[in-house]
């Protein structure tokens, strides 16, 4: 069973999964945790972790993926947090910066991506990459 934990995509990964007929057999639930408070309240991401590293960071993405496992009946999760734009970027985290994390077979994997384009392009690329890497990890 799969759980998603999404910030910058706002549920688009869950929607892509549930667009598929038969997804009720493998999709358990989705968490849309757009705010920092939601990340803490729904996924158990420590507020101190967010304060130390920022919401768009590897530690937070990993904590989101692990929190989705801890707070669901799923065995597999995918989490994303990023700067979709057009505002909100910084020198360290420009628009298009996204951290993705997956929890598969008891291990958490993470990756930083830098996507080009407008808000829709960044969000679309995030969804595609999140699901493509999830499929790769499940096949491995």
PDB file of C-alpha atoms in Angstrom:
ATOM      1  CA  UNK A   1       0.000   0.000   0.000  1.00  0.00           C
ATOM      2  CA  UNK A   2       1.155   3.518  -0.881  1.00  0.00           C
ATOM      3  CA  UNK A   3       0.805   6.777   1.031  1.00  0.00           C
ATOM      4  CA  UNK A   4       1.764  10.182  -0.344  1.00  0.00           C
ATOM      5  CA  UNK A   5       2.948  13.232   1.606  1.00  0.00           C
ATOM      6  CA  UNK A   6       2.775  16.322  -0.577  1.00  0.00           C
ATOM      7  CA  UNK A   7       3.559  19.962  -0.131  1.00  0.00           C
ATOM      8  CA  UNK A   8       4.320  21.798  -3.399  1.00  0.00           C
ATOM      9  CA  UNK A   9       2.179  19.420  -5.499  1.00  0.00           C
ATOM     10  CA  UNK A  10      -0.894  19.844  -3.319  1.00  0.00           C
ATOM     11  CA  UNK A  11      -2.266  16.345  -3.898  1.00  0.00           C
ATOM     12  CA  UNK A  12      -1.351  15.954  -7.562  1.00  0.00           C
ATOM     13  CA  UNK A  13       0.600  12.735  -6.923  1.00  0.00           C
ATOM     14  CA  UNK A  14      -2.346  11.211  -5.090  1.00  0.00           C
ATOM     15  CA  UNK A  15      -4.635  12.340  -7.915  1.00  0.00           C
ATOM     16  CA  UNK A  16      -2.357  10.764 -10.540  1.00  0.00           C
ATOM     17  CA  UNK A  17      -2.425   7.504  -8.599  1.00  0.00           C
ATOM     18  CA  UNK A  18      -6.171   7.453  -8.066  1.00  0.00           C
ATOM     19  CA  UNK A  19      -6.788   8.290 -11.739  1.00  0.00           C
ATOM     20  CA  UNK A  20      -5.831   4.664 -12.386  1.00  0.00           C
ATOM     21  CA  UNK A  21      -8.605   2.084 -12.277  1.00  0.00           C
ATOM     22  CA  UNK A  22      -7.977  -0.403  -9.494  1.00  0.00           C
ATOM     23  CA  UNK A  23      -5.861   1.973  -7.418  1.00  0.00           C
ATOM     24  CA  UNK A  24      -7.954   1.174  -4.351  1.00  0.00           C
ATOM     25  CA  UNK A  25      -6.014  -2.100  -4.267  1.00  0.00           C
ATOM     26  CA  UNK A  26      -2.688  -0.309  -3.609  1.00  0.00           C
ATOM     27  CA  UNK A  27      -3.294   3.379  -2.730  1.00  0.00           C
ATOM     28  CA  UNK A  28      -3.866   3.808   1.004  1.00  0.00           C
ATOM     29  CA  UNK A  29      -4.027   7.576   1.580  1.00  0.00           C
ATOM     30  CA  UNK A  30      -2.605  10.977   0.754  1.00  0.00           C
ATOM     31  CA  UNK A  31      -1.486  13.764   3.053  1.00  0.00           C
ATOM     32  CA  UNK A  32      -1.510  17.312   1.684  1.00  0.00           C
ATOM     33  CA  UNK A  33       0.767  19.169   4.077  1.00  0.00           C
ATOM     34  CA  UNK A  34       1.261  22.526   2.417  1.00  0.00           C
ATOM     35  CA  UNK A  35       1.940  24.474   5.604  1.00  0.00           C
ATOM     36  CA  UNK A  36       4.709  23.840   8.093  1.00  0.00           C
ATOM     37  CA  UNK A  37       2.071  23.310  10.796  1.00  0.00           C
ATOM     38  CA  UNK A  38       0.434  20.591   8.686  1.00  0.00           C
ATOM     39  CA  UNK A  39       3.778  18.842   8.228  1.00  0.00           C
ATOM     40  CA  UNK A  40       4.148  18.782  12.005  1.00  0.00           C
ATOM     41  CA  UNK A  41       0.549  17.982  12.933  1.00  0.00           C
ATOM     42  CA  UNK A  42      -0.257  15.383  10.268  1.00  0.00           C
ATOM     43  CA  UNK A  43       3.132  13.770   9.607  1.00  0.00           C
ATOM     44  CA  UNK A  44       4.976  14.354  12.883  1.00  0.00           C
ATOM     45  CA  UNK A  45       7.799  16.343  11.281  1.00  0.00           C
ATOM     46  CA  UNK A  46       9.511  18.077  14.198  1.00  0.00           C
ATOM     47  CA  UNK A  47       9.015  21.842  14.113  1.00  0.00           C
ATOM     48  CA  UNK A  48      12.665  22.200  15.157  1.00  0.00           C
ATOM     49  CA  UNK A  49      13.732  20.272  12.039  1.00  0.00           C
ATOM     50  CA  UNK A  50      11.770  22.671   9.835  1.00  0.00           C
ATOM     51  CA  UNK A  51      13.183  25.675  11.719  1.00  0.00           C
ATOM     52  CA  UNK A  52      16.752  24.392  11.371  1.00  0.00           C
ATOM     53  CA  UNK A  53      16.723  23.284   7.717  1.00  0.00           C
ATOM     54  CA  UNK A  54      13.657  24.932   6.182  1.00  0.00           C
ATOM     55  CA  UNK A  55      10.605  23.175   4.793  1.00  0.00           C
ATOM     56  CA  UNK A  56      12.348  22.625   1.450  1.00  0.00           C
ATOM     57  CA  UNK A  57      15.187  20.395   2.608  1.00  0.00           C
ATOM     58  CA  UNK A  58      16.364  16.819   2.594  1.00  0.00           C
ATOM     59  CA  UNK A  59      15.740  16.217   6.315  1.00  0.00           C
ATOM     60  CA  UNK A  60      12.166  17.478   6.041  1.00  0.00           C
ATOM     61  CA  UNK A  61      11.399  15.456   2.889  1.00  0.00           C
ATOM     62  CA  UNK A  62      12.759  12.322   4.557  1.00  0.00           C
ATOM     63  CA  UNK A  63      10.764  13.010   7.737  1.00  0.00           C
ATOM     64  CA  UNK A  64       7.635  13.488   5.614  1.00  0.00           C
ATOM     65  CA  UNK A  65       8.138  10.127   3.874  1.00  0.00           C
ATOM     66  CA  UNK A  66       8.721   8.394   7.203  1.00  0.00           C
ATOM     67  CA  UNK A  67       5.797  10.205   8.825  1.00  0.00           C
ATOM     68  CA  UNK A  68       3.484   9.038   6.053  1.00  0.00           C
ATOM     69  CA  UNK A  69       4.457   5.452   6.885  1.00  0.00           C
ATOM     70  CA  UNK A  70       4.088   5.973  10.632  1.00  0.00           C
ATOM     71  CA  UNK A  71       0.662   7.617  10.289  1.00  0.00           C
ATOM     72  CA  UNK A  72      -0.920   5.264   7.766  1.00  0.00           C
ATOM     73  CA  UNK A  73      -1.328   1.573   6.999  1.00  0.00           C
ATOM     74  CA  UNK A  74       0.998   1.857   4.001  1.00  0.00           C
ATOM     75  CA  UNK A  75       4.318   0.093   3.529  1.00  0.00           C
ATOM     76  CA  UNK A  76       5.571   2.485   0.827  1.00  0.00           C
ATOM     77  CA  UNK A  77       5.523   6.271   0.672  1.00  0.00           C
ATOM     78  CA  UNK A  78       6.563   9.184  -1.479  1.00  0.00           C
ATOM     79  CA  UNK A  79       7.013  12.738  -0.188  1.00  0.00           C
ATOM     80  CA  UNK A  80       7.717  16.046  -1.919  1.00  0.00           C
ATOM     81  CA  UNK A  81       8.484  19.552  -0.724  1.00  0.00           C
ATOM     82  CA  UNK A  82       9.663  22.372  -2.947  1.00  0.00           C
ATOM     83  CA  UNK A  83       9.507  25.878  -4.341  1.00  0.00           C
ATOM     84  CA  UNK A  84       7.087  25.806  -7.275  1.00  0.00           C
ATOM     85  CA  UNK A  85       7.139  29.564  -7.835  1.00  0.00           C
ATOM     86  CA  UNK A  86       6.820  32.021  -9.289  1.00  0.00           C
ATOM     87  CA  UNK A  87       7.887  33.548  -5.948  1.00  0.00           C
ATOM     88  CA  UNK A  88       9.381  32.125  -2.778  1.00  0.00           C
ATOM     89  CA  UNK A  89      12.818  31.205  -4.076  1.00  0.00           C
ATOM     90  CA  UNK A  90      16.146  32.211  -2.583  1.00  0.00           C
ATOM     91  CA  UNK A  91      19.813  31.996  -3.569  1.00  0.00           C
ATOM     92  CA  UNK A  92      20.110  28.619  -1.817  1.00  0.00           C
ATOM     93  CA  UNK A  93      16.689  27.352  -2.905  1.00  0.00           C
ATOM     94  CA  UNK A  94      15.697  28.986  -6.181  1.00  0.00           C
ATOM     95  CA  UNK A  95      12.302  28.466  -7.765  1.00  0.00           C
ATOM     96  CA  UNK A  96      12.186  24.914  -9.097  1.00  0.00           C
ATOM     97  CA  UNK A  97      14.074  23.384  -6.153  1.00  0.00           C
ATOM     98  CA  UNK A  98      12.308  20.237  -4.990  1.00  0.00           C
ATOM     99  CA  UNK A  99      13.277  17.570  -2.480  1.00  0.00           C
ATOM    100  CA  UNK A 100      11.701  14.164  -3.018  1.00  0.00           C
ATOM    101  CA  UNK A 101      11.830  11.188  -0.657  1.00  0.00           C
ATOM    102  CA  UNK A 102      10.613   7.614  -0.871  1.00  0.00           C
ATOM    103  CA  UNK A 103      10.272   4.994   1.837  1.00  0.00           C
ATOM    104  CA  UNK A 104      10.491   1.507   0.317  1.00  0.00           C
ATOM    105  CA  UNK A 105      11.430  -1.804   1.953  1.00  0.00           C
ATOM    106  CA  UNK A 106      12.254  -0.119   5.241  1.00  0.00           C
ATOM    107  CA  UNK A 107      14.698   2.344   3.695  1.00  0.00           C
ATOM    108  CA  UNK A 108      14.277   6.047   2.974  1.00  0.00           C
ATOM    109  CA  UNK A 109      15.787   7.435  -0.221  1.00  0.00           C
ATOM    110  CA  UNK A 110      15.938  11.113  -1.150  1.00  0.00           C
ATOM    111  CA  UNK A 111      16.872  13.301  -4.086  1.00  0.00           C
ATOM    112  CA  UNK A 112      17.153  17.020  -4.792  1.00  0.00           C
ATOM    113  CA  UNK A 113      15.902  18.161  -8.174  1.00  0.00           C
ATOM    114  CA  UNK A 114      16.020  21.514  -9.919  1.00  0.00           C
ATOM    115  CA  UNK A 115      13.144  21.834 -12.389  1.00  0.00           C
ATOM    116  CA  UNK A 116      12.822  24.584 -15.002  1.00  0.00           C
ATOM    117  CA  UNK A 117       9.704  26.366 -16.127  1.00  0.00           C
ATOM    118  CA  UNK A 118       6.673  27.986 -14.600  1.00  0.00           C
ATOM    119  CA  UNK A 119       4.690  26.756 -11.593  1.00  0.00           C
ATOM    120  CA  UNK A 120       2.731  24.202 -13.606  1.00  0.00           C
ATOM    121  CA  UNK A 121       5.922  22.832 -15.185  1.00  0.00           C
ATOM    122  CA  UNK A 122       7.689  22.488 -11.812  1.00  0.00           C
ATOM    123  CA  UNK A 123       4.704  20.730 -10.271  1.00  0.00           C
ATOM    124  CA  UNK A 124       4.231  18.450 -13.279  1.00  0.00           C
ATOM    125  CA  UNK A 125       7.907  17.484 -13.332  1.00  0.00           C
ATOM    126  CA  UNK A 126       7.755  16.788  -9.604  1.00  0.00           C
ATOM    127  CA  UNK A 127       4.815  14.409 -10.020  1.00  0.00           C
ATOM    128  CA  UNK A 128       6.471  12.616 -12.941  1.00  0.00           C
ATOM    129  CA  UNK A 129       9.815  12.240 -11.149  1.00  0.00           C
ATOM    130  CA  UNK A 130       8.230  11.153  -7.881  1.00  0.00           C
ATOM    131  CA  UNK A 131       6.305   8.354  -9.575  1.00  0.00           C
ATOM    132  CA  UNK A 132       9.083   7.325 -11.961  1.00  0.00           C
ATOM    133  CA  UNK A 133      11.584   6.896  -9.117  1.00  0.00           C
ATOM    134  CA  UNK A 134       8.976   5.116  -7.013  1.00  0.00           C
ATOM    135  CA  UNK A 135       8.444   2.612  -9.839  1.00  0.00           C
ATOM    136  CA  UNK A 136      12.223   2.169 -10.145  1.00  0.00           C
ATOM    137  CA  UNK A 137      12.627   1.561  -6.405  1.00  0.00           C
ATOM    138  CA  UNK A 138       9.763  -0.942  -6.363  1.00  0.00           C
ATOM    139  CA  UNK A 139      11.340  -2.887  -9.255  1.00  0.00           C
ATOM    140  CA  UNK A 140      14.780  -2.944  -7.564  1.00  0.00           C
TER     141      UNK A 140
END
